[in-house]
Amino acid sequence: MSIEIPPGLTELLQGYTVEVLRHRPSDLLSFAAEYFARLRDARDQEAAGGGRRVVSFDGEPMQTESNGEEEPDRGDEDSDSDFEPPVVNRYNRRVSVCAEAFNPDEEEEDTEQRVVHPKTDEQRCRLQEACKDILLFKNLDQEQLSQVLDAMFERKVKPQEHVIDQGDDGDNFYVIERGLYDIVVAKDNQSRCVGCYDNHGSFGELALMYNTPRAATIVATTEGALWGLDRVTFRRIILKNNAKKRKTYELFIESVPLLKSLEASERMKIVDVIGEKVYQDGERIISQGDKADCFYIVESGEVKILIKSKTMTSKEANQEVEIARCHRGQYFGELALVTNKPRAASAYAVGEVKCLVMDVQAFERLLGPCMDIMKRNITHYEEQLVAMFGSSMDLLDPGN
């Protein structure tokens, strides 16, 4: 007896498997029921709308853009607390992406032919400068980074050129060298700009990491230059390295009290975007009065928090006073990100310190469910400053 596999069944099950691996649900049956119900609704909506594709992306309009500058007025649309699997018509997608077999946890021998795009010394210098602050590259060793840089290619763009389009399959990861770019998201048949990139940053990684469609459209608003990395090299080097990072940080992230309220899938997204930085004894990590760009979690060692208070006498004004210490699992640097004000204090390493670092865009995108906890801590900080200096002015008007 011969059994014929119905058309579309393979792609359907592969799509479901990708979402299971991505979200790691505790109840597979409920997850499957909701997932396939959403696919059916998407199919019906597409049929009713004359073939228009509708894409949902976990309620996160910025999910695939890691270093963009988000607009402040986004309402409740960035809520990351409710699960919402991508609503996509998977039958219209390229089967090659959905069916691409790749397990980053496997230690198979690397037999792929390496991609190399020749570059002049001037191009190499520009590329290295553009990539120096990209968090995805921070945990690569020198050989891996060299392979990535070899494989990257330059792409010049013109105003109004679409670099990537929402709903498309992911082909490349992009690092911005220069230019302005709008991040446009289509939702409920309406398109709106949810943020922008200003001469730095990167985008397109999660479509490659999770085999999902592009979650937003990136449009150049000026002439610019990008550096692209093909999906094969990205997955062979970056994704495998990220899998090792997950193994390293997964248990630690689960132990951080602030993050216990997050779902497992939300914590995994945090692991995907964090980088590690090491500081030596006495090294300054953040400076009072500086613009906030990162959030820090202490992985090992001790960090002391010092402040120059405006309420002190002129003689004491230039003296820093220690107000707190942070140890493993504790965090700092969130105050300026929550209040959108300059750093209210400085932080210094005590002995060798390892910190997990998250940039401001990922902080705003992924830690929304923790915001109430961090806001409650502001009251504690105010009480602490009143007890020490008789005033909380340094929080209300931070700076040097």
CSV table of C-alpha atoms in Angstrom, one decimal:
chain,number,residue,atom,x,y,z
A,1,MET,CA,0.0,0.0,0.0
A,2,SER,CA,1.4,3.4,-1.0
A,3,ILE,CA,0.8,6.5,1.0
A,4,GLU,CA,0.8,9.8,-0.7
A,5,ILE,CA,1.8,12.9,1.4
A,6,PRO,CA,-0.8,15.6,0.8
A,7,PRO,CA,0.6,18.8,-0.8
A,8,GLY,CA,1.7,21.4,1.7
A,9,LEU,CA,1.8,19.0,4.7
A,10,THR,CA,5.6,19.0,5.0
A,11,GLU,CA,5.8,22.8,4.9
A,12,LEU,CA,2.9,23.1,7.4
A,13,LEU,CA,4.6,20.8,10.0
A,14,GLN,CA,8.0,22.3,9.5
A,15,GLY,CA,6.5,25.8,10.1
A,16,TYR,CA,4.9,24.5,13.3
A,17,THR,CA,8.1,22.8,14.4
A,18,VAL,CA,10.1,26.1,14.0
A,19,GLU,CA,7.6,27.9,16.2
A,20,VAL,CA,7.8,25.2,18.9
A,21,LEU,CA,11.6,25.4,19.0
A,22,ARG,CA,11.3,29.2,19.1
A,23,HIS,CA,8.8,29.6,21.9
A,24,ARG,CA,9.4,26.3,23.8
A,25,PRO,CA,5.8,26.0,25.0
A,26,SER,CA,5.0,24.0,28.1
A,27,ASP,CA,1.7,22.8,26.7
A,28,LEU,CA,2.3,21.6,23.2
A,29,LEU,CA,-1.4,20.7,22.6
A,30,SER,CA,-2.7,24.2,23.5
A,31,PHE,CA,0.1,25.8,21.5
A,32,ALA,CA,-0.7,23.7,18.5
A,33,ALA,CA,-4.5,24.5,18.7
A,34,GLU,CA,-3.8,28.2,18.9
A,35,TYR,CA,-1.1,28.1,16.2
A,36,PHE,CA,-3.2,26.3,13.6
A,37,ALA,CA,-6.3,28.4,14.5
A,38,ARG,CA,-4.3,31.5,13.7
A,39,LEU,CA,-3.1,30.0,10.4
A,40,ARG,CA,-6.6,29.2,9.4
A,41,ASP,CA,-7.8,32.8,10.3
A,42,ALA,CA,-4.9,34.2,8.3
A,43,ARG,CA,-5.8,32.1,5.3
A,44,ASP,CA,-9.5,33.2,5.5
A,45,GLN,CA,-8.5,36.8,6.0
A,46,GLU,CA,-6.2,36.6,3.0
A,47,ALA,CA,-8.9,35.1,0.8
A,48,ALA,CA,-11.3,37.8,1.9
A,49,GLY,CA,-8.8,40.5,1.3
A,50,GLY,CA,-8.0,39.6,-2.3
A,51,GLY,CA,-4.7,37.9,-1.5
A,52,ARG,CA,-3.1,40.5,0.8
A,53,ARG,CA,-0.7,38.8,3.2
A,54,VAL,CA,-1.1,39.6,6.9
A,55,VAL,CA,1.9,39.2,9.2
A,56,SER,CA,2.0,39.3,13.0
A,57,PHE,CA,5.3,39.2,14.9
A,58,ASP,CA,4.7,38.5,18.6
A,59,GLY,CA,3.4,42.0,19.2
A,60,GLU,CA,6.9,43.3,18.7
A,61,PRO,CA,7.2,45.7,15.8
A,62,MET,CA,10.9,46.1,16.4
A,63,GLN,CA,11.7,42.4,17.0
A,64,THR,CA,14.2,42.0,14.2
A,65,GLU,CA,15.9,45.4,14.6
A,66,SER,CA,18.4,45.4,17.3
A,67,ASN,CA,20.0,48.8,17.3
A,68,GLY,CA,17.4,51.2,15.9
A,69,GLU,CA,16.1,54.3,17.5
A,70,GLU,CA,12.5,53.8,18.4
A,71,GLU,CA,9.9,56.6,18.5
A,72,PRO,CA,8.7,57.3,22.0
A,73,ASP,CA,5.0,57.2,21.4
A,74,ARG,CA,4.2,53.6,20.6
A,75,GLY,CA,1.3,53.0,23.0
A,76,ASP,CA,0.6,49.5,24.1
A,77,GLU,CA,1.6,47.9,20.8
A,78,ASP,CA,5.0,46.7,22.0
A,79,SER,CA,3.5,44.6,24.8
A,80,ASP,CA,5.5,41.4,24.8
A,81,SER,CA,3.6,39.6,27.5
A,82,ASP,CA,1.0,37.7,25.4
A,83,PHE,CA,2.0,35.0,23.0
A,84,GLU,CA,1.1,35.7,19.4
A,85,PRO,CA,2.6,33.3,16.9
A,86,PRO,CA,3.4,34.8,13.5
A,87,VAL,CA,0.3,34.8,11.3
A,88,VAL,CA,1.7,33.9,7.9
A,89,ASN,CA,0.5,32.0,4.9
A,90,ARG,CA,3.4,29.6,4.8
A,91,TYR,CA,2.3,28.0,1.5
A,92,ASN,CA,3.4,31.2,-0.3
A,93,ARG,CA,6.9,31.2,1.2
A,94,ARG,CA,10.0,29.8,-0.3
A,95,VAL,CA,10.2,26.2,0.8
A,96,SER,CA,14.0,26.3,0.9
A,97,VAL,CA,14.0,28.6,3.9
A,98,CYS,CA,11.3,26.8,5.8
A,99,ALA,CA,12.8,23.4,5.1
A,100,GLU,CA,16.4,24.4,5.7
A,101,ALA,CA,18.0,21.9,8.0
A,102,PHE,CA,20.4,23.4,10.5
A,103,ASN,CA,21.0,22.4,14.1
A,104,PRO,CA,23.4,24.9,15.7
A,105,ASP,CA,23.9,22.5,18.7
A,106,GLU,CA,25.4,19.8,16.5
A,107,GLU,CA,29.2,19.8,16.5
A,108,GLU,CA,29.5,18.6,12.9
A,109,GLU,CA,32.6,19.2,10.9
A,110,ASP,CA,32.6,22.5,9.1
A,111,THR,CA,32.7,21.5,5.4
A,112,GLU,CA,30.9,24.5,3.9
A,113,GLN,CA,32.9,26.4,1.4
A,114,ARG,CA,33.7,29.8,2.9
A,115,VAL,CA,32.3,32.9,1.2
A,116,VAL,CA,34.9,35.6,0.6
A,117,HIS,CA,34.3,39.0,-0.9
A,118,PRO,CA,37.6,40.7,-1.7
A,119,LYS,CA,38.1,44.2,-0.2
A,120,THR,CA,40.6,47.0,-0.4
A,121,ASP,CA,42.4,48.1,2.8
A,122,GLU,CA,40.1,51.2,2.8
A,123,GLN,CA,37.0,49.1,2.6
A,124,ARG,CA,38.2,46.7,5.3
A,125,CYS,CA,38.9,49.7,7.7
A,126,ARG,CA,35.4,51.1,7.0
A,127,LEU,CA,33.8,47.7,7.6
A,128,GLN,CA,35.7,47.1,10.9
A,129,GLU,CA,34.6,50.6,12.1
A,130,ALA,CA,31.0,49.8,11.3
A,131,CYS,CA,31.0,46.4,13.1
A,132,LYS,CA,32.9,47.4,16.2
A,133,ASP,CA,29.8,47.9,18.4
A,134,ILE,CA,27.6,45.2,16.9
A,135,LEU,CA,26.6,43.0,19.9
A,136,LEU,CA,26.1,39.8,17.7
A,137,PHE,CA,29.8,40.0,16.9
A,138,LYS,CA,31.0,40.6,20.5
A,139,ASN,CA,31.3,36.9,21.4
A,140,LEU,CA,33.1,35.8,18.3
A,141,ASP,CA,36.7,34.8,18.6
A,142,GLN,CA,39.2,36.4,16.3
A,143,GLU,CA,39.1,33.7,13.6
A,144,GLN,CA,35.3,33.7,13.5
A,145,LEU,CA,35.2,37.5,13.3
A,146,SER,CA,37.7,37.4,10.5
A,147,GLN,CA,35.6,34.9,8.5
A,148,VAL,CA,32.5,37.1,9.0
A,149,LEU,CA,34.3,40.2,7.8
A,150,ASP,CA,35.6,38.3,4.8
A,151,ALA,CA,32.1,37.2,3.9
A,152,MET,CA,30.5,40.6,4.2
A,153,PHE,CA,29.8,42.6,1.0
A,154,GLU,CA,29.1,46.3,0.5
A,155,ARG,CA,25.7,47.6,-0.7
A,156,LYS,CA,25.1,51.2,-1.7
A,157,VAL,CA,21.5,52.4,-1.3
A,158,LYS,CA,19.5,55.4,-2.7
A,159,PRO,CA,16.7,57.4,-1.1
A,160,GLN,CA,13.4,55.5,-0.9
A,161,GLU,CA,15.1,52.2,-1.7
A,162,HIS,CA,13.6,49.2,0.2
A,163,VAL,CA,16.5,47.2,1.8
A,164,ILE,CA,14.1,44.5,3.2
A,165,ASP,CA,10.3,44.1,3.0
A,166,GLN,CA,8.0,42.9,5.7
A,167,GLY,CA,6.8,39.3,5.0
A,168,ASP,CA,9.8,38.4,2.8
A,169,ASP,CA,12.1,35.5,3.6
A,170,GLY,CA,15.4,36.5,5.2
A,171,ASP,CA,18.4,36.5,2.9
A,172,ASN,CA,21.0,38.8,4.5
A,173,PHE,CA,21.9,40.4,7.8
A,174,TYR,CA,22.8,44.1,7.5
A,175,VAL,CA,25.2,46.4,9.3
A,176,ILE,CA,24.8,50.1,8.7
A,177,GLU,CA,27.9,52.1,7.8
A,178,ARG,CA,26.1,55.4,7.0
A,179,GLY,CA,22.7,56.7,6.1
A,180,LEU,CA,19.2,57.2,7.6
A,181,TYR,CA,16.6,54.4,7.4
A,182,ASP,CA,13.0,54.2,8.5
A,183,ILE,CA,11.5,51.1,10.1
A,184,VAL,CA,8.0,50.6,8.6
A,185,VAL,CA,5.5,48.1,10.0
A,186,ALA,CA,2.2,47.1,8.3
A,187,LYS,CA,-0.5,46.1,10.7
A,188,ASP,CA,-4.3,46.0,10.2
A,189,ASN,CA,-3.8,47.1,6.6
A,190,GLN,CA,-2.0,50.3,7.7
A,191,SER,CA,1.7,51.1,7.5
A,192,ARG,CA,3.5,53.3,10.0
A,193,CYS,CA,7.0,54.2,10.8
A,194,VAL,CA,7.9,52.8,14.3
A,195,GLY,CA,11.5,54.0,14.4
A,196,CYS,CA,14.7,54.8,12.5
A,197,TYR,CA,18.4,54.1,12.2
A,198,ASP,CA,20.8,57.1,12.2
A,199,ASN,CA,24.1,56.1,10.7
A,200,HIS,CA,24.7,53.1,12.9
A,201,GLY,CA,23.1,49.8,14.0
A,202,SER,CA,22.1,46.5,12.4
A,203,PHE,CA,19.0,44.7,11.4
A,204,GLY,CA,17.6,41.5,9.9
A,205,GLU,CA,19.0,39.0,12.3
A,206,LEU,CA,15.9,37.3,13.8
A,207,ALA,CA,14.5,36.4,10.4
A,208,LEU,CA,17.7,34.4,9.9
A,209,MET,CA,17.9,33.0,13.5
A,210,TYR,CA,14.3,31.8,13.7
A,211,ASN,CA,13.4,31.1,10.0
A,212,THR,CA,10.6,33.6,10.2
A,213,PRO,CA,9.5,36.2,7.6
A,214,ARG,CA,10.8,39.8,7.9
A,215,ALA,CA,8.9,41.6,10.6
A,216,ALA,CA,9.3,45.1,9.2
A,217,THR,CA,10.3,47.0,6.0
A,218,ILE,CA,13.5,49.0,6.1
A,219,VAL,CA,13.5,52.0,3.8
A,220,ALA,CA,16.5,54.2,3.1
A,221,THR,CA,15.6,57.9,3.4
A,222,THR,CA,19.0,59.1,2.3
A,223,GLU,CA,21.9,57.8,0.3
A,224,GLY,CA,23.8,55.3,2.4
A,225,ALA,CA,26.0,52.3,2.6
A,226,LEU,CA,25.4,48.9,4.2
A,227,TRP,CA,27.4,45.8,4.8
A,228,GLY,CA,25.6,42.5,4.2
A,229,LEU,CA,26.2,39.0,5.5
A,230,ASP,CA,24.6,36.1,3.6
A,231,ARG,CA,22.3,33.7,5.5
A,232,VAL,CA,24.5,30.7,5.1
A,233,THR,CA,27.5,32.3,6.7
A,234,PHE,CA,25.3,34.0,9.4
A,235,ARG,CA,23.8,30.7,10.4
A,236,ARG,CA,27.1,28.7,10.2
A,237,ILE,CA,29.0,31.2,12.4
A,238,ILE,CA,26.7,33.6,14.2
A,239,LEU,CA,23.9,31.1,15.0
A,240,LYS,CA,26.2,28.4,16.1
A,241,ASN,CA,28.0,30.8,18.4
A,242,ASN,CA,24.7,32.1,19.7
A,243,ALA,CA,23.7,28.5,20.5
A,244,LYS,CA,26.8,28.2,22.6
A,245,LYS,CA,26.0,31.5,24.3
A,246,ARG,CA,22.5,30.2,25.1
A,247,LYS,CA,24.0,27.2,26.9
A,248,THR,CA,26.3,29.5,28.8
A,249,TYR,CA,23.8,32.1,29.9
A,250,GLU,CA,20.4,30.3,30.0
A,251,LEU,CA,20.6,29.1,33.6
A,252,PHE,CA,22.1,32.4,34.8
A,253,ILE,CA,19.4,34.5,33.1
A,254,GLU,CA,16.7,32.2,34.7
A,255,SER,CA,18.3,33.0,38.1
A,256,VAL,CA,18.1,36.8,37.8
A,257,PRO,CA,15.3,37.9,40.1
A,258,LEU,CA,14.2,40.7,37.8
A,259,LEU,CA,13.7,38.3,34.9
A,260,LYS,CA,11.7,35.6,36.7
A,261,SER,CA,8.4,37.2,35.7
A,262,LEU,CA,9.2,36.7,32.0
A,263,GLU,CA,8.2,33.7,30.0
A,264,ALA,CA,10.9,31.2,29.0
A,265,SER,CA,10.7,32.4,25.3
A,266,GLU,CA,11.1,36.0,26.4
A,267,ARG,CA,14.2,35.2,28.5
A,268,MET,CA,15.7,33.4,25.4
A,269,LYS,CA,15.2,36.5,23.3
A,270,ILE,CA,17.2,38.3,26.0
A,271,VAL,CA,20.0,35.8,25.7
A,272,ASP,CA,20.0,36.3,22.0
A,273,VAL,CA,20.7,40.0,22.2
A,274,ILE,CA,23.0,40.4,25.2
A,275,GLY,CA,26.8,40.7,25.1
A,276,GLU,CA,29.4,40.2,27.7
A,277,LYS,CA,32.0,42.8,28.8
A,278,VAL,CA,34.8,42.4,31.2
A,279,TYR,CA,36.1,45.2,33.4
A,280,GLN,CA,39.2,45.4,35.5
A,281,ASP,CA,39.5,46.7,39.1
A,282,GLY,CA,38.7,50.4,39.4
A,283,GLU,CA,37.6,50.7,35.8
A,284,ARG,CA,34.6,53.0,35.3
A,285,ILE,CA,31.7,51.2,33.7
A,286,ILE,CA,29.2,54.2,33.4
A,287,SER,CA,29.7,57.9,34.2
A,288,GLN,CA,27.4,60.2,35.9
A,289,GLY,CA,25.8,62.7,33.5
A,290,ASP,CA,26.4,60.6,30.4
A,291,LYS,CA,23.7,59.7,28.0
A,292,ALA,CA,22.3,56.2,28.7
A,293,ASP,CA,22.9,53.5,26.1
A,294,CYS,CA,23.1,50.2,27.9
A,295,PHE,CA,21.6,48.1,30.7
A,296,TYR,CA,23.9,45.9,32.8
A,297,ILE,CA,23.5,42.7,34.8
A,298,VAL,CA,26.4,41.6,37.0
A,299,GLU,CA,27.5,38.1,36.0
A,300,SER,CA,30.4,37.9,38.4
A,301,GLY,CA,32.4,40.2,40.6
A,302,GLU,CA,31.2,43.4,42.4
A,303,VAL,CA,30.3,46.8,41.2
A,304,LYS,CA,30.1,49.9,43.4
A,305,ILE,CA,27.8,52.8,42.6
A,306,LEU,CA,29.0,56.3,43.4
A,307,ILE,CA,27.4,59.7,43.1
A,308,LYS,CA,28.4,63.4,43.2
A,309,SER,CA,25.5,65.1,44.9
A,310,LYS,CA,24.3,68.6,44.1
A,311,THR,CA,23.1,69.0,47.7
A,312,MET,CA,26.6,68.7,49.1
A,313,THR,CA,28.7,71.7,50.0
A,314,SER,CA,31.1,73.2,47.4
A,315,LYS,CA,34.1,71.7,49.2
A,316,GLU,CA,32.5,68.2,48.9
A,317,ALA,CA,30.9,68.7,45.5
A,318,ASN,CA,33.7,67.0,43.5
A,319,GLN,CA,33.8,64.0,45.8
A,320,GLU,CA,32.0,60.9,44.9
A,321,VAL,CA,30.0,59.1,47.6
A,322,GLU,CA,29.3,55.4,47.5
A,323,ILE,CA,25.6,54.7,47.7
A,324,ALA,CA,25.3,51.0,46.8
A,325,ARG,CA,27.0,47.8,45.6
A,326,CYS,CA,25.8,45.3,43.1
A,327,HIS,CA,26.7,41.6,43.1
A,328,ARG,CA,26.0,38.5,40.9
A,329,GLY,CA,22.4,38.6,39.4
A,330,GLN,CA,21.8,42.3,40.3
A,331,TYR,CA,21.5,45.0,37.7
A,332,PHE,CA,22.3,48.7,37.3
A,333,GLY,CA,22.0,51.4,34.6
A,334,GLU,CA,18.3,51.0,34.3
A,335,LEU,CA,17.3,54.2,35.9
A,336,ALA,CA,18.4,56.5,33.1
A,337,LEU,CA,16.7,54.2,30.5
A,338,VAL,CA,13.4,54.2,32.4
A,339,THR,CA,13.4,58.0,33.0
A,340,ASN,CA,15.0,59.0,29.7
A,341,LYS,CA,17.5,61.2,31.7
A,342,PRO,CA,21.3,61.3,31.9
A,343,ARG,CA,23.1,58.8,34.2
A,344,ALA,CA,22.4,59.8,37.8
A,345,ALA,CA,25.5,58.0,39.2
A,346,SER,CA,28.8,56.4,38.2
A,347,ALA,CA,29.6,52.7,38.4
A,348,TYR,CA,33.1,51.2,39.0
A,349,ALA,CA,34.4,47.6,39.0
A,350,VAL,CA,35.7,46.2,42.3
A,351,GLY,CA,38.2,43.6,41.2
A,352,GLU,CA,37.5,41.9,37.9
A,353,VAL,CA,33.9,42.1,36.9
A,354,LYS,CA,31.9,40.4,34.1
A,355,CYS,CA,28.7,42.1,33.0
A,356,LEU,CA,26.0,41.1,30.6
A,357,VAL,CA,25.1,44.2,28.5
A,358,MET,CA,21.9,45.0,26.7
A,359,ASP,CA,21.6,48.0,24.4
A,360,VAL,CA,18.8,50.6,24.9
A,361,GLN,CA,16.7,49.4,22.0
A,362,ALA,CA,16.6,45.8,23.2
A,363,PHE,CA,16.0,47.0,26.7
A,364,GLU,CA,12.9,48.9,25.6
A,365,ARG,CA,11.7,46.1,23.4
A,366,LEU,CA,12.2,43.1,25.6
A,367,LEU,CA,11.9,44.3,29.2
A,368,GLY,CA,8.5,45.9,29.0
A,369,PRO,CA,7.0,43.3,31.4
A,370,CYS,CA,9.7,44.2,34.0
A,371,MET,CA,9.2,48.0,33.8
A,372,ASP,CA,6.8,48.2,36.8
A,373,ILE,CA,9.4,46.5,39.0
A,374,MET,CA,12.1,48.9,37.9
A,375,LYS,CA,9.8,51.9,38.3
A,376,ARG,CA,9.0,50.8,41.9
A,377,ASN,CA,12.8,50.8,42.5
A,378,ILE,CA,12.9,54.5,41.7
A,379,THR,CA,11.0,55.2,45.0
A,380,HIS,CA,13.6,53.1,46.9
A,381,TYR,CA,16.4,55.1,45.3
A,382,GLU,CA,14.7,58.4,46.2
A,383,GLU,CA,14.3,57.3,49.8
A,384,GLN,CA,18.0,56.3,49.9
A,385,LEU,CA,19.2,59.6,48.6
A,386,VAL,CA,16.9,61.6,51.1
A,387,ALA,CA,18.4,59.5,53.9
A,388,MET,CA,22.0,60.3,52.8
A,389,PHE,CA,21.8,63.8,51.5
A,390,GLY,CA,18.4,65.1,52.7
A,391,SER,CA,17.1,65.5,49.1
A,392,SER,CA,16.3,63.4,46.0
A,393,MET,CA,17.3,66.2,43.6
A,394,ASP,CA,20.0,64.0,42.0
A,395,LEU,CA,17.3,61.7,40.6
A,396,LEU,CA,15.0,64.5,39.5
A,397,ASP,CA,17.8,66.5,37.8
A,398,PRO,CA,20.7,64.1,37.3
A,399,GLY,CA,24.1,65.0,35.8
A,400,ASN,CA,27.5,66.2,36.9
